[in-house]
CSV table of C-alpha atoms in Angstrom, one decimal:
chain,number,residue,atom,x,y,z
A,172,MET,CA,58.6,98.9,100.3
A,173,TYR,CA,59.0,100.7,97.2
A,174,TYR,CA,58.1,104.9,96.6
A,175,LYS,CA,57.2,106.8,93.5
A,176,LEU,CA,57.8,110.0,92.7
A,177,SER,CA,54.5,111.9,91.8
A,178,ASN,CA,56.1,113.2,89.0
A,179,ASN,CA,57.8,110.1,88.1
A,180,LYS,CA,57.5,106.4,87.1
A,181,SER,CA,60.3,105.5,88.3
A,182,ASN,CA,59.9,103.1,92.0
A,183,PHE,CA,62.7,104.1,94.6
A,184,LEU,CA,62.8,100.8,96.5
A,185,ILE,CA,63.0,102.4,100.7
A,186,LYS,CA,64.7,99.3,103.0
A,187,SER,CA,63.6,99.3,106.8
A,188,LYS,CA,65.6,102.1,108.8
A,189,VAL,CA,66.3,104.3,105.9
A,190,PHE,CA,64.2,107.6,106.0
A,191,VAL,CA,61.2,107.8,103.5
A,192,PRO,CA,60.8,111.0,100.9
A,193,THR,CA,58.5,113.4,101.9
A,194,GLY,CA,57.0,116.4,100.1
A,195,THR,CA,60.3,117.9,100.9
A,196,SER,CA,62.8,116.0,99.5
A,197,GLU,CA,60.3,115.8,96.2
A,198,LEU,CA,60.3,119.7,96.4
A,199,LEU,CA,63.9,119.8,96.8
A,200,ILE,CA,64.4,117.3,93.7
A,201,GLU,CA,61.9,120.0,91.6
A,202,ALA,CA,64.2,122.5,92.7
A,203,SER,CA,67.5,121.4,91.7
A,204,GLU,CA,66.4,119.7,88.1
A,205,LYS,CA,65.5,123.9,87.3
A,206,ILE,CA,68.7,124.7,87.8
A,207,ILE,CA,71.3,122.3,87.8
A,208,LYS,CA,73.2,121.8,84.7
A,209,LYS,CA,74.2,119.3,82.9
A,210,ASN,CA,77.2,117.0,83.4
A,211,LYS,CA,78.2,119.0,86.3
A,212,LYS,CA,79.9,117.4,89.3
A,213,VAL,CA,76.6,116.7,92.2
A,214,LEU,CA,76.7,115.7,95.8
A,215,ASP,CA,73.3,114.1,97.3
A,216,LEU,CA,74.2,114.7,101.1
A,217,GLY,CA,72.1,112.9,103.3
A,218,CYS,CA,71.2,110.5,100.6
A,219,GLY,CA,68.8,108.2,102.3
A,220,SER,CA,67.5,105.7,99.6
A,221,GLY,CA,69.7,107.8,96.6
A,222,ILE,CA,66.0,109.1,95.5
A,223,VAL,CA,67.9,113.1,94.9
A,224,GLY,CA,70.6,112.4,93.0
A,225,ILE,CA,69.2,109.4,90.8
A,226,SER,CA,66.2,111.6,89.9
A,227,ILE,CA,68.5,114.8,89.3
A,228,ALA,CA,70.9,112.0,87.5
A,229,LYS,CA,68.1,110.3,85.2
A,230,ARG,CA,66.5,114.0,84.6
A,231,SER,CA,69.5,115.7,83.2
A,232,LYS,CA,70.3,112.2,81.1
A,233,THR,CA,73.9,112.7,82.4
A,234,LYS,CA,76.2,109.7,82.1
A,235,GLU,CA,78.7,111.6,84.8
A,236,LYS,CA,79.6,110.3,88.2
A,237,VAL,CA,77.3,111.2,91.0
A,238,PHE,CA,78.3,111.3,94.7
A,239,PHE,CA,76.0,110.4,97.7
A,240,SER,CA,77.2,110.1,101.6
A,241,ASP,CA,74.9,109.4,104.5
A,242,ILE,CA,75.8,108.3,108.1
A,243,SER,CA,73.7,105.3,107.8
A,244,LYS,CA,75.0,102.2,106.7
A,245,GLN,CA,71.5,101.1,105.3
A,246,ALA,CA,71.0,104.3,103.7
A,247,CYS,CA,74.4,103.5,101.6
A,248,GLN,CA,73.5,100.2,100.9
A,249,ASN,CA,70.1,101.3,100.0
A,250,THR,CA,71.2,103.6,97.9
A,251,LYS,CA,73.6,101.5,95.8
A,252,LEU,CA,70.8,99.2,95.5
A,253,ASN,CA,68.9,101.7,93.9
A,254,CYS,CA,71.9,102.7,91.7
A,255,LYS,CA,72.5,99.8,90.0
A,256,LYS,CA,68.5,98.7,89.4
A,257,MET,CA,68.5,102.5,87.4
A,258,LYS,CA,72.2,102.1,85.9
A,259,ILE,CA,73.6,105.1,87.6
A,260,ASN,CA,77.6,105.5,87.6
A,261,ALA,CA,77.9,106.3,91.3
A,262,GLU,CA,80.3,107.0,94.5
A,263,ILE,CA,78.6,105.9,97.7
A,264,LYS,CA,80.1,107.0,100.9
A,265,GLN,CA,79.4,106.3,104.6
A,266,GLY,CA,80.3,109.0,106.8
A,267,SER,CA,78.7,112.3,108.7
A,268,LEU,CA,77.9,115.3,107.4
A,269,LEU,CA,81.2,116.3,104.9
A,270,LYS,CA,83.9,114.2,106.4
A,271,PRO,CA,83.6,111.3,103.8
A,272,TRP,CA,84.2,114.0,101.3
A,273,ASP,CA,87.9,115.8,102.4
A,274,GLY,CA,90.1,116.8,98.9
A,275,TYR,CA,86.6,116.7,96.8
A,276,SER,CA,85.2,119.9,95.4
A,277,PHE,CA,81.6,119.8,93.6
A,278,ASP,CA,79.4,122.2,91.0
A,279,TYR,CA,76.6,121.7,93.4
A,280,ILE,CA,76.2,120.0,97.1
A,281,VAL,CA,72.2,119.0,97.1
A,282,SER,CA,71.4,118.1,100.9
A,283,ASP,CA,68.2,116.7,102.2
A,284,VAL,CA,70.0,116.4,106.0
A,285,ALA,CA,67.3,116.2,108.9
A,286,ALA,CA,66.6,119.7,110.0
A,287,ILE,CA,63.5,120.1,112.6
A,288,ALA,CA,63.3,120.6,115.8
A,289,LYS,CA,64.2,117.4,117.7
A,290,ASP,CA,60.9,117.5,119.8
A,291,VAL,CA,59.0,117.9,116.4
A,292,SER,CA,60.7,115.1,114.9
A,293,VAL,CA,59.8,112.6,117.8
A,294,ILE,CA,55.7,113.1,117.5
A,295,SER,CA,56.2,113.4,113.6
A,296,PRO,CA,55.7,110.1,111.4
A,297,TRP,CA,58.8,110.7,109.5
A,298,TYR,CA,61.8,109.7,111.9
A,299,LYS,CA,60.4,106.2,112.8
A,300,GLY,CA,63.3,103.5,112.8
A,301,CYS,CA,66.0,106.2,111.0
A,302,ILE,CA,68.8,108.8,112.5
A,303,ASN,CA,67.6,112.6,112.9
A,304,ASP,CA,70.0,114.3,115.8
A,305,SER,CA,69.1,118.0,114.4
A,306,GLY,CA,69.3,119.3,118.0
A,307,TYR,CA,66.9,121.4,120.2
A,308,ASP,CA,66.1,123.9,117.5
A,309,GLY,CA,66.5,121.7,114.2
A,310,THR,CA,69.7,123.7,113.5
A,311,LYS,CA,72.9,121.5,114.8
A,312,HIS,CA,73.2,119.7,111.2
A,313,ILE,CA,72.3,122.3,108.5
A,314,ILE,CA,74.5,125.4,110.0
A,315,ASN,CA,77.7,122.7,110.5
A,316,ILE,CA,76.7,122.1,106.9
A,317,ILE,CA,76.5,125.5,105.4
A,318,SER,CA,79.3,126.5,107.4
A,319,ASN,CA,81.3,124.1,105.9
A,320,SER,CA,80.2,123.8,102.8
A,321,LYS,CA,82.2,126.3,100.6
A,322,LYS,CA,85.2,124.1,101.1
A,323,TYR,CA,83.6,121.6,99.1
A,324,LEU,CA,82.7,124.0,96.3
A,325,LYS,CA,84.2,124.6,93.1
A,326,LYS,CA,84.2,128.6,91.9
A,327,ASN,CA,80.5,129.7,91.7
A,328,GLY,CA,79.4,125.9,92.8
A,329,LYS,CA,76.4,126.0,95.0
A,330,PHE,CA,75.0,124.6,97.8
A,331,ILE,CA,71.0,123.8,97.4
A,332,PHE,CA,68.7,122.7,100.4
A,333,PRO,CA,65.6,123.1,102.2
A,334,ILE,CA,64.5,125.1,105.0
A,335,ILE,CA,61.4,124.1,107.0
A,336,SER,CA,59.3,126.5,109.5
A,337,LEU,CA,59.5,123.4,111.8
A,338,SER,CA,63.0,124.9,112.4
A,339,ASP,CA,64.4,128.1,113.8
A,340,GLU,CA,64.4,129.5,110.0
A,341,LYS,CA,66.1,133.1,111.4
A,342,LYS,CA,68.8,131.2,112.5
A,343,ILE,CA,69.4,129.4,109.4
A,344,LEU,CA,69.2,132.4,107.0
A,345,ASN,CA,72.0,134.2,109.3
A,346,VAL,CA,74.5,132.1,109.2
A,347,CYS,CA,73.8,131.6,105.1
A,348,LYS,CA,74.4,135.4,104.8
A,349,LYS,CA,77.9,135.0,107.0
A,350,ASN,CA,78.9,132.4,104.6
A,351,TYR,CA,77.6,133.3,101.3
A,352,LYS,CA,77.8,136.0,98.9
A,353,LYS,CA,74.4,135.3,96.9
A,354,ILE,CA,70.6,133.5,98.9
A,355,LYS,CA,68.1,132.7,96.2
A,356,GLU,CA,64.8,131.0,97.1
A,357,ILE,CA,64.0,129.0,94.5
A,358,LYS,CA,61.2,127.3,95.2
A,359,THR,CA,58.3,127.5,98.0
A,360,LYS,CA,55.4,125.3,99.1
A,361,ILE,CA,53.0,124.9,102.0
A,362,PHE,CA,52.2,121.2,103.8
A,363,PRO,CA,50.0,120.5,106.1
A,364,ILE,CA,51.0,119.0,109.4
A,365,PRO,CA,50.0,115.1,109.6
A,366,LYS,CA,46.9,114.5,111.2
A,367,SER,CA,49.2,112.0,113.7
A,368,MET,CA,50.9,115.2,114.8
A,369,LEU,CA,47.5,117.4,116.1
A,370,LYS,CA,47.1,115.0,118.7
A,371,ASN,CA,50.6,116.9,120.5
A,372,MET,CA,49.6,120.1,119.1
A,373,LYS,CA,50.8,121.1,123.0
A,374,VAL,CA,54.5,120.3,121.9
A,375,LEU,CA,54.1,122.7,118.2
A,376,ILE,CA,52.5,125.7,120.4
A,377,LYS,CA,54.9,125.5,123.2
A,378,LEU,CA,57.9,125.9,120.6
A,379,LYS,CA,56.6,128.4,118.2
A,380,LYS,CA,55.7,130.4,121.6
A,381,LYS,CA,59.4,129.7,122.0
A,382,GLY,CA,60.4,131.2,118.3
A,383,VAL,CA,61.7,128.1,117.7
A,384,ILE,CA,59.1,127.0,115.0
A,385,SER,CA,56.3,128.0,113.1
A,386,PHE,CA,53.5,127.3,111.5
A,387,GLN,CA,49.9,128.7,110.7
A,388,GLU,CA,46.2,127.9,110.4
A,389,ARG,CA,44.4,127.9,106.9
A,390,PHE,CA,40.9,127.0,106.5
A,391,GLY,CA,41.1,125.1,109.6
A,392,ILE,CA,43.9,123.2,108.7
A,393,ILE,CA,47.1,123.6,110.3
A,394,VAL,CA,50.1,123.6,107.6
A,395,PHE,CA,54.0,124.7,108.0
A,396,LYS,CA,56.2,125.6,105.0
A,397,THR,CA,59.3,124.3,103.5
A,398,THR,CA,61.4,126.5,100.8
A,399,ILE,CA,64.3,125.8,98.8
A,400,TYR,CA,67.1,128.2,98.9
A,401,SER,CA,70.2,128.2,96.5
A,402,LEU,CA,73.8,129.3,97.8
A,403,THR,CA,76.0,130.7,96.0
A,404,LYS,CA,80.0,130.3,96.7
């Protein structure tokens, strides 16, 4: 299948078993494009099809190498195809989280690694056929990344990522405060819960009561929130 960004004419190839971009992915791209300066060293972490890193590179018209990694072999192969198609100078590595980048340092790390509660991901349409082992409260991978990402950033480097209210937001933000001096909200957007998930409202209500996730009802529509944050070393 192919995926076209709402504000971009480029068609991205999305292969089987590779994460299909969501509204959160697009919000992450929009926010990153606002703050990433041209000709800087950028890592697209949890790259999937490569849509985030490629979009940033095309927008800035950089000729610098862009770095990509994902735990999924299929995702890395998919990114390679899209980079070749769109003439992006790329270095792509397969591996878990930041492990492939030991010895590297970046100006920006942009992460779209899965971070929603496990029981939510199971009933969602977002992770069919692809990897999402983000733990009971959705914090398993993102906390690991936040805690270790400073080692992979240059002086004044930034880590850019989304926090989705379908995970334990407070827990994630507490880890941000422990590890980074500057925390800034870049962009926030409200999204409707997919209709297919409303059949499993008992699951969502149970998690909300336990303080694992949050959502609201607005004008008869159940919605969740995504906020893009920038952490500065």
